[in-house]
Short mmCIF file of C-alpha atoms in Angstrom, two decimals:
data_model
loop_
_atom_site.label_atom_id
_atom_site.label_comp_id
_atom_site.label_asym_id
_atom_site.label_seq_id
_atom_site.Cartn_x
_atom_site.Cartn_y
_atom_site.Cartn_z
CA UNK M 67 -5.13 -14.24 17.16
CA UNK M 68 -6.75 -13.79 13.69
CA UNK M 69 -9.81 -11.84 13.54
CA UNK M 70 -12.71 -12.05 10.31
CA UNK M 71 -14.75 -9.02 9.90
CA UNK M 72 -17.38 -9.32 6.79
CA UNK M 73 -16.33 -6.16 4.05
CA UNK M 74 -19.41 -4.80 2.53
CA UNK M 75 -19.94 -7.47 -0.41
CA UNK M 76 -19.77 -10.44 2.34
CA UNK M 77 -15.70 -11.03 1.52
CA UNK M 78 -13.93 -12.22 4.39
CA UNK M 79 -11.66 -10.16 5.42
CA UNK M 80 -8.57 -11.29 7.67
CA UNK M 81 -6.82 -9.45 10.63
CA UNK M 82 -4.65 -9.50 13.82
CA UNK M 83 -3.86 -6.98 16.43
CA UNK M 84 -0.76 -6.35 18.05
CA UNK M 85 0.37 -4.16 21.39
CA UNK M 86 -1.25 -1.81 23.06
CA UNK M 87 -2.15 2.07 22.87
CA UNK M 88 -4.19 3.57 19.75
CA UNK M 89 -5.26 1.41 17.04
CA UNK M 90 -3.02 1.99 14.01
CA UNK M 91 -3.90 -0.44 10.76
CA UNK M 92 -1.52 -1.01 8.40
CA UNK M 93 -1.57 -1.35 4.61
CA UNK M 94 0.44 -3.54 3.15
CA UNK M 95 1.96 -2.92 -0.43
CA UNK M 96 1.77 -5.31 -3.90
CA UNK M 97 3.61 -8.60 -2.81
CA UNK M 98 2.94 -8.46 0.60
CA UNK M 99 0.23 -9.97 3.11
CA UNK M 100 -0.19 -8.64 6.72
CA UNK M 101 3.63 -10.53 7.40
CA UNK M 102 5.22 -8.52 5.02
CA UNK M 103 5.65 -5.77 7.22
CA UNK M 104 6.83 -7.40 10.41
CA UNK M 105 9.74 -5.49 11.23
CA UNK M 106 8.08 -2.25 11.36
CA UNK M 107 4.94 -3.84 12.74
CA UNK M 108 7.48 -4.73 15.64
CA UNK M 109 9.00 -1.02 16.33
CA UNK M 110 5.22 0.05 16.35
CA UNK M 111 3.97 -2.42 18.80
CA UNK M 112 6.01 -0.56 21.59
CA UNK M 113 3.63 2.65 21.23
CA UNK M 114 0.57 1.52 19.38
CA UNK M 115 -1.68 -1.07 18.96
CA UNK M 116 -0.69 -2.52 15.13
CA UNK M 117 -3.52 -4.37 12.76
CA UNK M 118 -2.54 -5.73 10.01
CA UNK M 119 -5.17 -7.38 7.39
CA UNK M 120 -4.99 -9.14 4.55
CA UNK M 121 -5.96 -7.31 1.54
CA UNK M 122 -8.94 -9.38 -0.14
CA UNK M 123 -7.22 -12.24 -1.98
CA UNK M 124 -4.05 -12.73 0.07
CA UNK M 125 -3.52 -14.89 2.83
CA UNK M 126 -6.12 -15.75 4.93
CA UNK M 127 -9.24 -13.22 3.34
CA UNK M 128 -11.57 -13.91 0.65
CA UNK M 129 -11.70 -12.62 -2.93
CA UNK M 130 -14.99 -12.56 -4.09
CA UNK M 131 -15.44 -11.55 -8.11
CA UNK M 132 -15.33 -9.51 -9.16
CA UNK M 133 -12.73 -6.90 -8.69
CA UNK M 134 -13.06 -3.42 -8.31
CA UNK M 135 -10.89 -0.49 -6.10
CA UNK M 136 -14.01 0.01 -4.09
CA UNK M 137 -14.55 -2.86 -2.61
CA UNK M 138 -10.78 -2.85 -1.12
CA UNK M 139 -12.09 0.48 0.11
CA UNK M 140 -15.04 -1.12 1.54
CA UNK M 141 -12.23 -3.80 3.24
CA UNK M 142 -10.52 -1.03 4.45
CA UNK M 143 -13.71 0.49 6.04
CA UNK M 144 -14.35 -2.96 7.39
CA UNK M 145 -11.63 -3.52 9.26
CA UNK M 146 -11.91 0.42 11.13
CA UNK M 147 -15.55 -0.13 11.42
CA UNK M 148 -14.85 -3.59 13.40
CA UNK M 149 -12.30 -1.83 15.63
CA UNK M 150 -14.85 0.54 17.36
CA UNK M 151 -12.49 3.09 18.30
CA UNK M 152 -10.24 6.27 16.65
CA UNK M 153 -8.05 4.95 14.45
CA UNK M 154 -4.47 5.85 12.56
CA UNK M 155 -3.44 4.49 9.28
CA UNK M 156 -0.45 3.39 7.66
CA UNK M 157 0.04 2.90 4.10
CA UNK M 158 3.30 1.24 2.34
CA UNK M 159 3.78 1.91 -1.65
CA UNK M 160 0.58 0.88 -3.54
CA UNK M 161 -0.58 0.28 -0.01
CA UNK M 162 -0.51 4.22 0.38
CA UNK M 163 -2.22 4.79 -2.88
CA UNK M 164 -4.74 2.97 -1.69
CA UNK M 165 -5.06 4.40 1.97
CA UNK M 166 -5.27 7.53 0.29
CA UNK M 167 -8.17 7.14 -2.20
CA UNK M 168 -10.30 5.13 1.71
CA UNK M 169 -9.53 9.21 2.79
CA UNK M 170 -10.52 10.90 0.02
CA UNK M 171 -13.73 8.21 -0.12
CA UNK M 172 -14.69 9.19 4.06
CA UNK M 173 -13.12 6.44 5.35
CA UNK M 174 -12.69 7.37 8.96
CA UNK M 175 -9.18 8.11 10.43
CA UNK M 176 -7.40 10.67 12.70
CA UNK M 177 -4.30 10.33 11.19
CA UNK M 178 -2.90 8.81 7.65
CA UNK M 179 0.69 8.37 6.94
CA UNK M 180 1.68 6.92 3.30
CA UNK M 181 5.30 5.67 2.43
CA UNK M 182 6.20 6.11 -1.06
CA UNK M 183 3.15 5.96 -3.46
CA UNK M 184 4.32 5.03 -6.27
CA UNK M 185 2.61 7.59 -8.61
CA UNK M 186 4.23 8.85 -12.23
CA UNK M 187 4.87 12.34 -13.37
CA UNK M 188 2.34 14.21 -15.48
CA UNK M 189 5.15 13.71 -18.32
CA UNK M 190 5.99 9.75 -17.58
CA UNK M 191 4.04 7.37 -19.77
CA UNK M 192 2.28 4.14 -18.20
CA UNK M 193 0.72 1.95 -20.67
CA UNK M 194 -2.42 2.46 -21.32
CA UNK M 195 -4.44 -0.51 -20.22
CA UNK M 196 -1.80 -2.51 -18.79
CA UNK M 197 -3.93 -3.33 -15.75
CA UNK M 198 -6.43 -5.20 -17.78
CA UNK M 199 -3.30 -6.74 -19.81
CA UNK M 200 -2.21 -8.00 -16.74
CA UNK M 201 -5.74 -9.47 -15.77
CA UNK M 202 -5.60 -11.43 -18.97
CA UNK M 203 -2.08 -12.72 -18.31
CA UNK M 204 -3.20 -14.39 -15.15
CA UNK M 205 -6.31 -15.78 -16.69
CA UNK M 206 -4.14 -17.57 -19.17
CA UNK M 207 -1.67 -19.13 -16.14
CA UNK M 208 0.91 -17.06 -17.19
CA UNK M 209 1.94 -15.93 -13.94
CA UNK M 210 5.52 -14.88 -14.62
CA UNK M 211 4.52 -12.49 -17.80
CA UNK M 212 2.15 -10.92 -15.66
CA UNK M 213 4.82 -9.54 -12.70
CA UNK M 214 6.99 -8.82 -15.51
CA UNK M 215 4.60 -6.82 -16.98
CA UNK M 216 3.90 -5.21 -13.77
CA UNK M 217 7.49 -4.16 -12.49
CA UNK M 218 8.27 -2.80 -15.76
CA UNK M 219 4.86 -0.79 -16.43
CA UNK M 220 4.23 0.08 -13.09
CA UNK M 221 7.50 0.12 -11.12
CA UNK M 222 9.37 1.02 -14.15
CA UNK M 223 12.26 -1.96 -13.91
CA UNK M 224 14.23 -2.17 -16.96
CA UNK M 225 13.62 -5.20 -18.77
CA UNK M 226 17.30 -6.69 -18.11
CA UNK M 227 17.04 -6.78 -14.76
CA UNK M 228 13.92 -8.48 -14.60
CA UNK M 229 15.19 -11.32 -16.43
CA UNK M 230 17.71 -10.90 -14.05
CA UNK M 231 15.68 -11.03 -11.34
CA UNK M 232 13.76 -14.02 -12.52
CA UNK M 233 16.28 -16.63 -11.25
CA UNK M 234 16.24 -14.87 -7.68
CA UNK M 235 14.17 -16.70 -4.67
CA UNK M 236 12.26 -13.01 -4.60
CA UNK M 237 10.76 -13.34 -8.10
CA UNK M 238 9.16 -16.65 -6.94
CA UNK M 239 7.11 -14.96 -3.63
CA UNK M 240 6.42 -12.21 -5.73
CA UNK M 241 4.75 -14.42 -8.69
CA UNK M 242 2.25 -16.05 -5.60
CA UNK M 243 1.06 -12.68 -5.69
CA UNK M 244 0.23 -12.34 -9.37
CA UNK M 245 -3.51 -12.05 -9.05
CA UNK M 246 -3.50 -9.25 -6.24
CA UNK M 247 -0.62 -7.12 -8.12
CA UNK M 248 -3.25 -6.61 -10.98
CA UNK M 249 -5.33 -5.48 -8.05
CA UNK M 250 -2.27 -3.07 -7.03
CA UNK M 251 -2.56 -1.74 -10.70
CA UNK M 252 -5.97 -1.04 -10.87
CA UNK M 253 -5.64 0.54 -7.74
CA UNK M 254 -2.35 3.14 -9.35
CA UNK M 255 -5.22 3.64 -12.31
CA UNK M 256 -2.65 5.69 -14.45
CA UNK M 257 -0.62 5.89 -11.97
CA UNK M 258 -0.87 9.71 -11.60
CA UNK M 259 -2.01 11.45 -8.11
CA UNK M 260 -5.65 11.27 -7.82
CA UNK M 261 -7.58 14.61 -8.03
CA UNK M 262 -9.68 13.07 -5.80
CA UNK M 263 -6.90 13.63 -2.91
CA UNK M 264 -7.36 17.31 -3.00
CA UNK M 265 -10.49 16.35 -0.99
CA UNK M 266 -8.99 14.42 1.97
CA UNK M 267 -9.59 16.39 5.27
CA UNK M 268 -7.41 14.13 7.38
CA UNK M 269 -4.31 14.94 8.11
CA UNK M 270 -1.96 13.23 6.13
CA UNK M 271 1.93 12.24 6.46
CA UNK M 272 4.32 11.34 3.40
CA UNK M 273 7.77 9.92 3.42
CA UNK M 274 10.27 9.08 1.08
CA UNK M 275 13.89 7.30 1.42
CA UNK M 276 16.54 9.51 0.15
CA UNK M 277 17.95 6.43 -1.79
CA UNK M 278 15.06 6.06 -3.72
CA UNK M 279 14.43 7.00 -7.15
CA UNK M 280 14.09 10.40 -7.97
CA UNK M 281 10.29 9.13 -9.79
CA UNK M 282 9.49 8.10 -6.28
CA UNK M 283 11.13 11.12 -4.54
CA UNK M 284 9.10 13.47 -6.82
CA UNK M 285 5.94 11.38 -6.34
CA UNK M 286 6.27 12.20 -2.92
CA UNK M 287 6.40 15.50 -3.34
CA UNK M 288 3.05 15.15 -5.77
CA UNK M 289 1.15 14.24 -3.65
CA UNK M 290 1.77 15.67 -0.65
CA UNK M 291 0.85 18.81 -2.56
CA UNK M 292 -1.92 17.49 -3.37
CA UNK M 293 -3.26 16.90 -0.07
CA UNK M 294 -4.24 19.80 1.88
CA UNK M 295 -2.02 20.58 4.70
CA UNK M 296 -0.06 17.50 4.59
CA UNK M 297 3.59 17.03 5.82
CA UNK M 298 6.49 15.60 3.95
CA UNK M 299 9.28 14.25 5.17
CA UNK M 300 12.52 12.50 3.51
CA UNK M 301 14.68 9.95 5.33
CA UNK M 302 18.06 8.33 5.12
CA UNK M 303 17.39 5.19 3.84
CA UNK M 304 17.81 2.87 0.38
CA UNK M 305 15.24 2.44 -2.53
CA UNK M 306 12.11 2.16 -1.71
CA UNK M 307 12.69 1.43 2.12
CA UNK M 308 13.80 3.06 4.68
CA UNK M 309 14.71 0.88 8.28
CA UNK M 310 12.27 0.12 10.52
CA UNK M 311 13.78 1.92 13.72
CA UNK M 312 14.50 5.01 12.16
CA UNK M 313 10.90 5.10 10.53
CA UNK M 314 8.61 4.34 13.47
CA UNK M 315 9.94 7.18 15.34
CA UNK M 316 9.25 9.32 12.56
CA UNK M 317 5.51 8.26 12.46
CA UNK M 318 5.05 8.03 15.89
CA UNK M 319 6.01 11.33 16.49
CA UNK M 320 3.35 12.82 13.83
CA UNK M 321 0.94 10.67 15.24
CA UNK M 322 1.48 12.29 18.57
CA UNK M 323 1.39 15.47 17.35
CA UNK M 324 -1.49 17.77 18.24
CA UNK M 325 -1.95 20.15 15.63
#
């Protein structure tokens, strides 16, 4: 059943529950809606009960103009608010970034667990300004410069295998999402780990695949430093994922955890 709770500038926002047990919301990465997760969604139902939402201009939400991080950290707080109850977060790539700045911003949670933020090193360039770049890209209908421009500023894909990519069925789900991913780089800023994290209270979880990139593994590592107190953990898996049934475990077992 989908659910519409009202974030704080009136935007609709879109949600469904799953299973039963504590609430746990999930949220989802650049290129996803709340399907793109539906295989760990699944492993989590068994212990918790899962919401996933539509970040404001996917699926079934709203996207009122105009756009700025905190008012997907007002969505955020929309969606907990609406629930009534304790709740546990989940944040996937960009997703994470973003469930981290809600902490750091008093969003309330008991628990936060982030997969993979994809932050830079203090010594990687991003291009300055690429976020608005992107914007303008869109504006102008041109959709496929835009995720190009994306997964090579922010993700840091080598132009050859974009153009690769380009004739894949992938590139053409991930170009429906071209507006929202220049909301996914606004919300990376310069893609460096917030200061602001250094703040967050709750206590936080990061993973990382072991296949990933050693950007990612290291961004990881960043920011769980950052964090007071948090955990970090590194699991067999491939780039940027890590399977479903050896994951939920993994977070089920620090959300269970006491201390």
């Amino acid at each position: 059943m989908i659910h519409t709770v009202r974030s704080a500038d009136g935007t609709p926002i879109a949600f469904e529950r799953r299973g039963k047990g504590q609430a746990l919301v999930v949220v989802a990465g650049a290129g996803n809606d709340r399907h793109g997760d539906e295989p760990l969604v699944a492993e989590l139902t068994a212990e918790f009960s899962v919401v996933t939402y539509d970040r404001r201009g996917r699926g079934d939400s709203g996207d009122t103009a105009p756009y700025a991080v905190e008012r997907e950290i007002e969505d955020l707080a929309a969606v907990v608010a609406a629930l009534d109850e304790p709740v546990i977060v989940h944040g996937i790539s960009s997703g994470g970034a973003l469930a981290l700045l809600a902490a750091a911003a008093g969003v309330p949670m008991t628990r936060l667990s982030v997969f993979e933020p994809p932050y830079r090193g203090e010594t990687e360039e991003v291009p300055v300004g690429y976020a608005d770049e992107m914007r303008e890209l869109v504006a102008a209908d041109r959709w496929d410069d835009a995720v190009a421009l994306f997964t090579m500023s922010a993700v840091g894909t080598p132009a050859e295998a974009v153009t690769a990519a380009k004739a894949t069925p992938m590139w053409a789900e991930l170009r429906s999402f071209a507006p929202t991913l220049v909301y996914d780089a606004f919300v990376m800023r310069d893609s460096k780990v917030p200061g602001e994290l250094a703040s967050i209270a709750t206590p936080v979880l990061v993973v990382n695949s072991n296949g990933s990139t050693d950007w990612l593994k290291a961004a990881a590592l960043a920011a769980a430093k950052t964090v007071p107190g948090a955990r970090r953990v590194e699991l067999d898996g491939e780039f940027h994922s890590v399977a479903p049934e050896r994951l939920a475990p993994e977070l089920s077992a620090f959300y269970r955890d006491p201390r």
